[in-house]
């Protein structure tokens, strides 16, 4: 008996009547019922979210930013959500009404934009009252658990969009502030330069001031020294004034009789002057007479000399020239007469008497004036004595005042010294301030160069980057076109296993007729497996066709996907047929357990690495995980280097199933009482 004859015999038995044919047809349709229908129901659930009613509560009252811009973020978010039609948004007037609707299931969830939403968005413009803007979401897992996850993604997207938009505006204002700071720093630098010039001028003034205070200090010292001398002089003046007052008092006492004495003196001087005048008149007359007598005598003698000279010239005793010389000598030195001595004495006495007369007259006049001035002189002496008394008092007061002035001059000198020291410190401080102002101007200019001053285009670009600094460049090497396409590898593989598992409920893994034959065990095993393979291949082909054409899966490698589906059907049918053939009815439970283990370890939904560690071993041992991975590569167009090892692995699982089936044939060649009457039959 050949392998094909064994397989054909089993297939003929399964298709002998209408009911068996319907059974085979139903078994062929099982993968479609599980895989295709499930994928159809969940092919694009995100595209139908607009059929879900969601409450939208907008309580935002808007706000005005620091630059005067009006922000109505709540209304803007609501309009964006409504226009997006992601959900069937229902505008609700109040939070309580929305929460009640979520509680009763009228709304799947509620999104509430509070009153201070816009105000909190613009609050970062004030350092004193920055608050986060809140979006309040009310969900109810009793409505749907996965819906909460979807809503979280939606609110995250809304949060990101609003935060980016507001952050861009805030960043733009910040960058504008930088530009303002830059320009103000430049102005401050210019101002600091002017300040430096002013401080330099101040420094020059402090130098002049220091020089002036130095001179003031020297002048104050000189003033003190002069005041000291003035005090000493005032003391001396006071002493002298006291002495003068005493002397004038004595003088006043001594000159009390001066008017009367001077009058008597004037009278006596007048009498003396009159006597001297009379005497002078007499003496002058007598002197005149004597002079006339002498002149006549001299003329007579000259006449005699002239006569004598004539006689002598005539006699020849002398020459005329000698005669003229004798006459000239006589004229120059006349000979004294007998009365020449008394006359000369009288003449001299007359001159003296004349002087005496003149002097006595002058004395008389002076005495008269003195007598006339005596009373005035006496009054003046009295006044001088009185003035001397006052001078004495004033000099004493002056001496006392000069001591106070001296003390003041001393304090002035000390103050001038301190002022000079302060001026010196001020000069040094002004020099330091001048250097500091220059440094400040330079640093401000340098700092202004380091402060950004972006133009409008740069601000827009930088604001976008600052508001959303991280951009994700998502390069998808292989991408599922829809939610259904994302689940297809798992559910197609799972549907194949369930389809073969359902075959074992109606088809016999090994027929009794085959066991009774003399055919080799491996032929019987393969002959029992081939009917499973044939139906499983039809299941795989029909499922592939419906999913590709009916649902629009559009795999990147449709032919290779079909081949992998056939290889999976081959491996699954061999393992299931082999396990049930070897273990009998308990083997069906083992197949179910293998199904459960592969459900949780194949990585059909979440990555298999996220499962507990023991399930990692299950993933490595059982075939469904490899099929799921291979289907993803073929459907999404990923790298195909893993496909050949997957195909070889499925071939290995097929050989393993065949080996178990062969072992079952050898085991069941020998009938026992349990064979005729099993303990349990499923």
PDB file of C-alpha atoms in Angstrom, residues 257-525:
ATOM      1  CA  UNK A 257      47.216 175.175  82.626  1.00  0.00           C
ATOM      2  CA  UNK A 258      48.617 175.269  79.124  1.00  0.00           C
ATOM      3  CA  UNK A 259      46.127 177.865  77.726  1.00  0.00           C
ATOM      4  CA  UNK A 260      46.883 180.401  80.443  1.00  0.00           C
ATOM      5  CA  UNK A 261      50.637 179.768  80.325  1.00  0.00           C
ATOM      6  CA  UNK A 262      50.728 180.082  76.577  1.00  0.00           C
ATOM      7  CA  UNK A 263      48.790 183.320  76.723  1.00  0.00           C
ATOM      8  CA  UNK A 264      51.294 184.758  79.200  1.00  0.00           C
ATOM      9  CA  UNK A 265      54.073 183.495  76.934  1.00  0.00           C
ATOM     10  CA  UNK A 266      52.449 185.186  73.961  1.00  0.00           C
ATOM     11  CA  UNK A 267      52.185 188.435  75.834  1.00  0.00           C
ATOM     12  CA  UNK A 268      55.860 188.312  76.942  1.00  0.00           C
ATOM     13  CA  UNK A 269      56.984 187.334  73.437  1.00  0.00           C
ATOM     14  CA  UNK A 270      55.089 190.295  72.011  1.00  0.00           C
ATOM     15  CA  UNK A 271      56.833 192.649  74.412  1.00  0.00           C
ATOM     16  CA  UNK A 272      60.226 191.127  73.592  1.00  0.00           C
ATOM     17  CA  UNK A 273      59.507 191.419  69.879  1.00  0.00           C
ATOM     18  CA  UNK A 274      58.565 195.100  70.279  1.00  0.00           C
ATOM     19  CA  UNK A 275      61.779 195.833  72.267  1.00  0.00           C
ATOM     20  CA  UNK A 276      63.869 193.960  69.722  1.00  0.00           C
ATOM     21  CA  UNK A 277      62.258 195.878  66.860  1.00  0.00           C
ATOM     22  CA  UNK A 278      63.064 199.228  68.501  1.00  0.00           C
ATOM     23  CA  UNK A 279      66.601 198.148  69.198  1.00  0.00           C
ATOM     24  CA  UNK A 280      66.979 196.962  65.662  1.00  0.00           C
ATOM     25  CA  UNK A 281      65.839 200.309  64.321  1.00  0.00           C
ATOM     26  CA  UNK A 282      68.430 202.201  66.323  1.00  0.00           C
ATOM     27  CA  UNK A 283      71.221 199.801  65.514  1.00  0.00           C
ATOM     28  CA  UNK A 284      70.367 199.793  61.840  1.00  0.00           C
ATOM     29  CA  UNK A 285      70.465 203.621  61.725  1.00  0.00           C
ATOM     30  CA  UNK A 286      73.814 203.721  63.406  1.00  0.00           C
ATOM     31  CA  UNK A 287      75.162 201.049  61.080  1.00  0.00           C
ATOM     32  CA  UNK A 288      74.020 203.130  58.082  1.00  0.00           C
ATOM     33  CA  UNK A 289      75.803 206.162  59.291  1.00  0.00           C
ATOM     34  CA  UNK A 290      78.990 204.234  59.818  1.00  0.00           C
ATOM     35  CA  UNK A 291      78.753 202.727  56.352  1.00  0.00           C
ATOM     36  CA  UNK A 292      78.336 206.156  54.697  1.00  0.00           C
ATOM     37  CA  UNK A 293      81.327 207.491  56.566  1.00  0.00           C
ATOM     38  CA  UNK A 294      83.436 204.536  55.479  1.00  0.00           C
ATOM     39  CA  UNK A 295      82.367 204.937  51.830  1.00  0.00           C
ATOM     40  CA  UNK A 296      83.349 208.620  51.788  1.00  0.00           C
ATOM     41  CA  UNK A 297      86.723 207.828  53.326  1.00  0.00           C
ATOM     42  CA  UNK A 298      87.339 205.101  50.786  1.00  0.00           C
ATOM     43  CA  UNK A 299      86.472 207.394  47.874  1.00  0.00           C
ATOM     44  CA  UNK A 300      88.847 210.056  49.132  1.00  0.00           C
ATOM     45  CA  UNK A 301      91.646 207.575  49.488  1.00  0.00           C
ATOM     46  CA  UNK A 302      91.046 206.209  45.930  1.00  0.00           C
ATOM     47  CA  UNK A 303      91.185 209.714  44.623  1.00  0.00           C
ATOM     48  CA  UNK A 304      94.529 210.214  46.352  1.00  0.00           C
ATOM     49  CA  UNK A 305      95.790 206.927  44.846  1.00  0.00           C
ATOM     50  CA  UNK A 306      94.727 208.001  41.354  1.00  0.00           C
ATOM     51  CA  UNK A 307      96.452 211.343  41.809  1.00  0.00           C
ATOM     52  CA  UNK A 308      99.581 209.702  43.141  1.00  0.00           C
ATOM     53  CA  UNK A 309      99.660 207.171  40.279  1.00  0.00           C
ATOM     54  CA  UNK A 310      99.409 210.033  37.782  1.00  0.00           C
ATOM     55  CA  UNK A 311     102.375 211.778  39.360  1.00  0.00           C
ATOM     56  CA  UNK A 312     104.355 208.592  39.425  1.00  0.00           C
ATOM     57  CA  UNK A 313     103.496 207.805  35.747  1.00  0.00           C
ATOM     58  CA  UNK A 314     104.347 211.333  34.865  1.00  0.00           C
ATOM     59  CA  UNK A 315     107.562 211.026  36.836  1.00  0.00           C
ATOM     60  CA  UNK A 316     108.241 207.792  35.031  1.00  0.00           C
ATOM     61  CA  UNK A 317     108.505 205.961  38.226  1.00  0.00           C
ATOM     62  CA  UNK A 318     105.809 203.533  37.156  1.00  0.00           C
ATOM     63  CA  UNK A 319     104.097 202.642  33.964  1.00  0.00           C
ATOM     64  CA  UNK A 320     100.404 203.313  33.243  1.00  0.00           C
ATOM     65  CA  UNK A 321      99.764 199.617  33.456  1.00  0.00           C
ATOM     66  CA  UNK A 322     101.321 199.434  36.851  1.00  0.00           C
ATOM     67  CA  UNK A 323      99.259 202.437  37.828  1.00  0.00           C
ATOM     68  CA  UNK A 324      96.057 200.609  36.667  1.00  0.00           C
ATOM     69  CA  UNK A 325      97.096 197.462  38.564  1.00  0.00           C
ATOM     70  CA  UNK A 326      97.618 199.451  41.774  1.00  0.00           C
ATOM     71  CA  UNK A 327      94.184 201.026  41.341  1.00  0.00           C
ATOM     72  CA  UNK A 328      92.590 197.627  40.645  1.00  0.00           C
ATOM     73  CA  UNK A 329      94.288 196.140  43.664  1.00  0.00           C
ATOM     74  CA  UNK A 330      92.945 198.990  45.757  1.00  0.00           C
ATOM     75  CA  UNK A 331      89.474 198.469  44.399  1.00  0.00           C
ATOM     76  CA  UNK A 332      89.766 194.770  45.179  1.00  0.00           C
ATOM     77  CA  UNK A 333      91.280 195.247  48.626  1.00  0.00           C
ATOM     78  CA  UNK A 334      90.483 198.694  49.861  1.00  0.00           C
ATOM     79  CA  UNK A 335      92.399 199.709  52.838  1.00  0.00           C
ATOM     80  CA  UNK A 336      90.496 199.613  56.092  1.00  0.00           C
ATOM     81  CA  UNK A 337      89.667 202.837  57.679  1.00  0.00           C
ATOM     82  CA  UNK A 338      90.010 203.721  61.287  1.00  0.00           C
ATOM     83  CA  UNK A 339      86.352 203.108  61.804  1.00  0.00           C
ATOM     84  CA  UNK A 340      86.292 199.918  59.816  1.00  0.00           C
ATOM     85  CA  UNK A 341      86.548 197.661  62.895  1.00  0.00           C
ATOM     86  CA  UNK A 342      83.697 199.149  64.943  1.00  0.00           C
ATOM     87  CA  UNK A 343      81.586 199.546  61.815  1.00  0.00           C
ATOM     88  CA  UNK A 344      82.053 195.942  60.840  1.00  0.00           C
ATOM     89  CA  UNK A 345      81.241 194.809  64.381  1.00  0.00           C
ATOM     90  CA  UNK A 346      78.252 197.089  64.401  1.00  0.00           C
ATOM     91  CA  UNK A 347      77.159 195.747  61.066  1.00  0.00           C
ATOM     92  CA  UNK A 348      77.430 192.167  62.308  1.00  0.00           C
ATOM     93  CA  UNK A 349      75.570 193.042  65.487  1.00  0.00           C
ATOM     94  CA  UNK A 350      72.959 194.859  63.431  1.00  0.00           C
ATOM     95  CA  UNK A 351      72.460 191.737  61.348  1.00  0.00           C
ATOM     96  CA  UNK A 352      72.125 189.624  64.515  1.00  0.00           C
ATOM     97  CA  UNK A 353      69.816 192.132  66.088  1.00  0.00           C
ATOM     98  CA  UNK A 354      67.770 192.072  62.878  1.00  0.00           C
ATOM     99  CA  UNK A 355      67.596 188.266  63.165  1.00  0.00           C
ATOM    100  CA  UNK A 356      66.683 188.575  66.810  1.00  0.00           C
ATOM    101  CA  UNK A 357      63.998 191.073  65.954  1.00  0.00           C
ATOM    102  CA  UNK A 358      62.674 188.779  63.231  1.00  0.00           C
ATOM    103  CA  UNK A 359      62.872 185.741  65.564  1.00  0.00           C
ATOM    104  CA  UNK A 360      61.232 187.489  68.463  1.00  0.00           C
ATOM    105  CA  UNK A 361      58.516 188.644  66.083  1.00  0.00           C
ATOM    106  CA  UNK A 362      58.093 185.049  64.896  1.00  0.00           C
ATOM    107  CA  UNK A 363      58.136 183.847  68.525  1.00  0.00           C
ATOM    108  CA  UNK A 364      55.573 186.436  69.377  1.00  0.00           C
ATOM    109  CA  UNK A 365      53.428 185.304  66.439  1.00  0.00           C
ATOM    110  CA  UNK A 366      53.942 181.641  67.399  1.00  0.00           C
ATOM    111  CA  UNK A 367      53.234 182.345  71.021  1.00  0.00           C
ATOM    112  CA  UNK A 368      50.089 184.131  69.967  1.00  0.00           C
ATOM    113  CA  UNK A 369      49.078 181.136  67.865  1.00  0.00           C
ATOM    114  CA  UNK A 370      50.007 178.800  70.701  1.00  0.00           C
ATOM    115  CA  UNK A 371      47.962 180.859  73.072  1.00  0.00           C
ATOM    116  CA  UNK A 372      45.113 180.794  70.580  1.00  0.00           C
ATOM    117  CA  UNK A 373      45.473 177.010  70.093  1.00  0.00           C
ATOM    118  CA  UNK A 374      45.988 176.246  73.759  1.00  0.00           C
ATOM    119  CA  UNK A 375      42.324 175.653  74.561  1.00  0.00           C
ATOM    120  CA  UNK A 376      41.906 173.480  71.457  1.00  0.00           C
ATOM    121  CA  UNK A 377      45.057 171.543  72.325  1.00  0.00           C
ATOM    122  CA  UNK A 378      43.835 171.006  75.826  1.00  0.00           C
ATOM    123  CA  UNK A 379      40.476 169.757  74.489  1.00  0.00           C
ATOM    124  CA  UNK A 380      42.267 167.534  71.970  1.00  0.00           C
ATOM    125  CA  UNK A 381      44.400 166.096  74.749  1.00  0.00           C
ATOM    126  CA  UNK A 382      41.225 165.416  76.700  1.00  0.00           C
ATOM    127  CA  UNK A 383      39.634 163.808  73.666  1.00  0.00           C
ATOM    128  CA  UNK A 384      42.792 161.811  73.024  1.00  0.00           C
ATOM    129  CA  UNK A 385      42.742 160.629  76.620  1.00  0.00           C
ATOM    130  CA  UNK A 386      39.089 159.613  76.254  1.00  0.00           C
ATOM    131  CA  UNK A 387      39.857 157.899  72.906  1.00  0.00           C
ATOM    132  CA  UNK A 388      42.830 156.201  74.511  1.00  0.00           C
ATOM    133  CA  UNK A 389      40.512 154.816  77.156  1.00  0.00           C
ATOM    134  CA  UNK A 390      38.161 153.512  74.487  1.00  0.00           C
ATOM    135  CA  UNK A 391      41.138 152.217  72.497  1.00  0.00           C
ATOM    136  CA  UNK A 392      42.321 150.417  75.593  1.00  0.00           C
ATOM    137  CA  UNK A 393      38.903 148.718  75.998  1.00  0.00           C
ATOM    138  CA  UNK A 394      38.693 147.921  72.254  1.00  0.00           C
ATOM    139  CA  UNK A 395      42.214 146.578  72.219  1.00  0.00           C
ATOM    140  CA  UNK A 396      41.371 144.283  75.142  1.00  0.00           C
ATOM    141  CA  UNK A 397      38.247 143.066  73.321  1.00  0.00           C
ATOM    142  CA  UNK A 398      40.279 142.710  70.125  1.00  0.00           C
ATOM    143  CA  UNK A 399      42.871 140.639  71.970  1.00  0.00           C
ATOM    144  CA  UNK A 400      40.118 138.373  73.324  1.00  0.00           C
ATOM    145  CA  UNK A 401      38.483 138.127  69.861  1.00  0.00           C
ATOM    146  CA  UNK A 402      41.784 137.388  68.259  1.00  0.00           C
ATOM    147  CA  UNK A 403      42.147 134.324  70.523  1.00  0.00           C
ATOM    148  CA  UNK A 404      38.810 133.033  69.270  1.00  0.00           C
ATOM    149  CA  UNK A 405      39.864 133.834  65.715  1.00  0.00           C
ATOM    150  CA  UNK A 406      43.135 132.021  66.393  1.00  0.00           C
ATOM    151  CA  UNK A 407      41.212 128.947  67.596  1.00  0.00           C
ATOM    152  CA  UNK A 408      38.999 129.140  64.515  1.00  0.00           C
ATOM    153  CA  UNK A 409      42.045 129.503  62.288  1.00  0.00           C
ATOM    154  CA  UNK A 410      43.515 126.395  63.952  1.00  0.00           C
ATOM    155  CA  UNK A 411      40.351 124.413  63.273  1.00  0.00           C
ATOM    156  CA  UNK A 412      40.284 125.813  59.751  1.00  0.00           C
ATOM    157  CA  UNK A 413      43.867 124.645  59.269  1.00  0.00           C
ATOM    158  CA  UNK A 414      43.027 121.168  60.563  1.00  0.00           C
ATOM    159  CA  UNK A 415      39.878 121.024  58.389  1.00  0.00           C
ATOM    160  CA  UNK A 416      41.852 122.168  55.383  1.00  0.00           C
ATOM    161  CA  UNK A 417      44.336 119.344  56.053  1.00  0.00           C
ATOM    162  CA  UNK A 418      41.550 116.781  56.219  1.00  0.00           C
ATOM    163  CA  UNK A 419      39.927 118.315  53.166  1.00  0.00           C
ATOM    164  CA  UNK A 420      43.216 117.968  51.335  1.00  0.00           C
ATOM    165  CA  UNK A 421      43.464 114.321  52.382  1.00  0.00           C
ATOM    166  CA  UNK A 422      39.883 113.737  51.230  1.00  0.00           C
ATOM    167  CA  UNK A 423      40.634 115.486  47.957  1.00  0.00           C
ATOM    168  CA  UNK A 424      43.643 113.192  47.521  1.00  0.00           C
ATOM    169  CA  UNK A 425      41.427 110.139  48.152  1.00  0.00           C
ATOM    170  CA  UNK A 426      38.793 111.579  45.836  1.00  0.00           C
ATOM    171  CA  UNK A 427      41.449 112.038  43.176  1.00  0.00           C
ATOM    172  CA  UNK A 428      42.543 108.416  43.546  1.00  0.00           C
ATOM    173  CA  UNK A 429      38.937 107.212  43.597  1.00  0.00           C
ATOM    174  CA  UNK A 430      38.128 109.282  40.535  1.00  0.00           C
ATOM    175  CA  UNK A 431      41.102 107.733  38.744  1.00  0.00           C
ATOM    176  CA  UNK A 432      39.871 104.252  39.702  1.00  0.00           C
ATOM    177  CA  UNK A 433      36.318 105.176  38.716  1.00  0.00           C
ATOM    178  CA  UNK A 434      37.592 106.461  35.382  1.00  0.00           C
ATOM    179  CA  UNK A 435      39.420 103.196  34.736  1.00  0.00           C
ATOM    180  CA  UNK A 436      36.354 101.252  35.898  1.00  0.00           C
ATOM    181  CA  UNK A 437      34.055 103.284  33.651  1.00  0.00           C
ATOM    182  CA  UNK A 438      36.343 102.604  30.695  1.00  0.00           C
ATOM    183  CA  UNK A 439      36.386  98.909  31.566  1.00  0.00           C
ATOM    184  CA  UNK A 440      32.592  98.945  31.980  1.00  0.00           C
ATOM    185  CA  UNK A 441      32.145 100.553  28.580  1.00  0.00           C
ATOM    186  CA  UNK A 442      34.467  98.007  26.987  1.00  0.00           C
ATOM    187  CA  UNK A 443      32.832  95.052  28.723  1.00  0.00           C
ATOM    188  CA  UNK A 444      29.350  96.295  27.846  1.00  0.00           C
ATOM    189  CA  UNK A 445      30.377  96.655  24.223  1.00  0.00           C
ATOM    190  CA  UNK A 446      31.944  93.193  24.299  1.00  0.00           C
ATOM    191  CA  UNK A 447      28.933  91.741  26.106  1.00  0.00           C
ATOM    192  CA  UNK A 448      26.539  93.351  23.630  1.00  0.00           C
ATOM    193  CA  UNK A 449      28.405  91.548  20.872  1.00  0.00           C
ATOM    194  CA  UNK A 450      27.792  88.254  22.658  1.00  0.00           C
ATOM    195  CA  UNK A 451      24.071  88.840  23.236  1.00  0.00           C
ATOM    196  CA  UNK A 452      22.064  87.472  20.290  1.00  0.00           C
ATOM    197  CA  UNK A 453      20.394  90.017  18.039  1.00  0.00           C
ATOM    198  CA  UNK A 454      18.428  87.851  15.611  1.00  0.00           C
ATOM    199  CA  UNK A 455      16.449  89.286  12.738  1.00  0.00           C
ATOM    200  CA  UNK A 456      12.825  88.298  12.094  1.00  0.00           C
ATOM    201  CA  UNK A 457      13.710  85.255   9.999  1.00  0.00           C
ATOM    202  CA  UNK A 458      16.229  84.036  12.550  1.00  0.00           C
ATOM    203  CA  UNK A 459      13.758  84.601  15.387  1.00  0.00           C
ATOM    204  CA  UNK A 460      11.094  82.567  13.603  1.00  0.00           C
ATOM    205  CA  UNK A 461      13.527  79.733  12.945  1.00  0.00           C
ATOM    206  CA  UNK A 462      15.006  79.765  16.454  1.00  0.00           C
ATOM    207  CA  UNK A 463      11.559  80.043  18.048  1.00  0.00           C
ATOM    208  CA  UNK A 464      10.388  76.933  16.204  1.00  0.00           C
ATOM    209  CA  UNK A 465      13.476  75.030  17.314  1.00  0.00           C
ATOM    210  CA  UNK A 466      13.222  76.228  20.918  1.00  0.00           C
ATOM    211  CA  UNK A 467       9.512  75.428  21.108  1.00  0.00           C
ATOM    212  CA  UNK A 468      10.072  71.950  19.676  1.00  0.00           C
ATOM    213  CA  UNK A 469      13.806  71.247  20.093  1.00  0.00           C
ATOM    214  CA  UNK A 470      13.608  67.543  19.336  1.00  0.00           C
ATOM    215  CA  UNK A 471      12.236  66.358  16.028  1.00  0.00           C
ATOM    216  CA  UNK A 472      11.886  62.684  15.313  1.00  0.00           C
ATOM    217  CA  UNK A 473      12.931  61.560  11.886  1.00  0.00           C
ATOM    218  CA  UNK A 474      11.009  58.329  11.710  1.00  0.00           C
ATOM    219  CA  UNK A 475      12.515  56.155   9.011  1.00  0.00           C
ATOM    220  CA  UNK A 476      10.333  53.105   8.720  1.00  0.00           C
ATOM    221  CA  UNK A 477      12.188  50.237   7.050  1.00  0.00           C
ATOM    222  CA  UNK A 478       8.947  48.291   6.941  1.00  0.00           C
ATOM    223  CA  UNK A 479       5.514  49.651   7.830  1.00  0.00           C
ATOM    224  CA  UNK A 480       2.075  48.139   8.202  1.00  0.00           C
ATOM    225  CA  UNK A 481      -0.555  50.002   6.257  1.00  0.00           C
ATOM    226  CA  UNK A 482      -3.266  49.731   8.894  1.00  0.00           C
ATOM    227  CA  UNK A 483      -4.126  48.323  12.301  1.00  0.00           C
ATOM    228  CA  UNK A 484      -5.425  45.160  10.619  1.00  0.00           C
ATOM    229  CA  UNK A 485      -2.240  44.813   8.608  1.00  0.00           C
ATOM    230  CA  UNK A 486      -0.298  45.128  11.855  1.00  0.00           C
ATOM    231  CA  UNK A 487      -2.228  42.207  13.410  1.00  0.00           C
ATOM    232  CA  UNK A 488      -2.416  40.091  10.224  1.00  0.00           C
ATOM    233  CA  UNK A 489       0.831  38.100  10.722  1.00  0.00           C
ATOM    234  CA  UNK A 490      -0.269  36.972  14.174  1.00  0.00           C
ATOM    235  CA  UNK A 491      -3.886  36.194  13.392  1.00  0.00           C
ATOM    236  CA  UNK A 492      -3.135  34.482  10.086  1.00  0.00           C
ATOM    237  CA  UNK A 493      -0.642  32.201  11.829  1.00  0.00           C
ATOM    238  CA  UNK A 494      -3.008  31.622  14.717  1.00  0.00           C
ATOM    239  CA  UNK A 495      -5.877  30.874  12.317  1.00  0.00           C
ATOM    240  CA  UNK A 496      -3.781  28.214  10.582  1.00  0.00           C
ATOM    241  CA  UNK A 497      -3.052  26.441  13.864  1.00  0.00           C
ATOM    242  CA  UNK A 498      -6.707  26.577  14.930  1.00  0.00           C
ATOM    243  CA  UNK A 499      -7.805  25.373  11.474  1.00  0.00           C
ATOM    244  CA  UNK A 500      -5.552  22.315  11.670  1.00  0.00           C
ATOM    245  CA  UNK A 501      -6.582  21.792  15.288  1.00  0.00           C
ATOM    246  CA  UNK A 502     -10.215  21.662  14.158  1.00  0.00           C
ATOM    247  CA  UNK A 503      -9.290  19.069  11.492  1.00  0.00           C
ATOM    248  CA  UNK A 504      -8.218  16.658  14.182  1.00  0.00           C
ATOM    249  CA  UNK A 505     -11.773  16.724  15.517  1.00  0.00           C
ATOM    250  CA  UNK A 506     -13.117  15.171  12.323  1.00  0.00           C
ATOM    251  CA  UNK A 507     -10.172  13.398  10.690  1.00  0.00           C
ATOM    252  CA  UNK A 508      -8.278  10.389  12.030  1.00  0.00           C
ATOM    253  CA  UNK A 509      -4.544  10.820  12.423  1.00  0.00           C
ATOM    254  CA  UNK A 510      -3.968   7.134  11.568  1.00  0.00           C
ATOM    255  CA  UNK A 511      -6.615   4.741  10.199  1.00  0.00           C
ATOM    256  CA  UNK A 512      -7.135   1.278  11.580  1.00  0.00           C
ATOM    257  CA  UNK A 513      -7.017  -0.094   8.064  1.00  0.00           C
ATOM    258  CA  UNK A 514      -3.585   1.350   7.552  1.00  0.00           C
ATOM    259  CA  UNK A 515      -2.407  -0.044  10.863  1.00  0.00           C
ATOM    260  CA  UNK A 516      -3.643  -3.473   9.830  1.00  0.00           C
ATOM    261  CA  UNK A 517      -1.666  -3.390   6.608  1.00  0.00           C
ATOM    262  CA  UNK A 518       1.863  -4.575   6.168  1.00  0.00           C
ATOM    263  CA  UNK A 519       3.044  -1.176   4.955  1.00  0.00           C
ATOM    264  CA  UNK A 520       6.095   0.338   6.660  1.00  0.00           C
ATOM    265  CA  UNK A 521       5.388   2.538   9.613  1.00  0.00           C
ATOM    266  CA  UNK A 522       6.720   5.692   7.966  1.00  0.00           C
ATOM    267  CA  UNK A 523       4.423   5.199   4.951  1.00  0.00           C
ATOM    268  CA  UNK A 524       1.443   4.758   7.215  1.00  0.00           C
ATOM    269  CA  UNK A 525       2.460   7.872   9.149  1.00  0.00           C
TER     270      UNK A 525
END
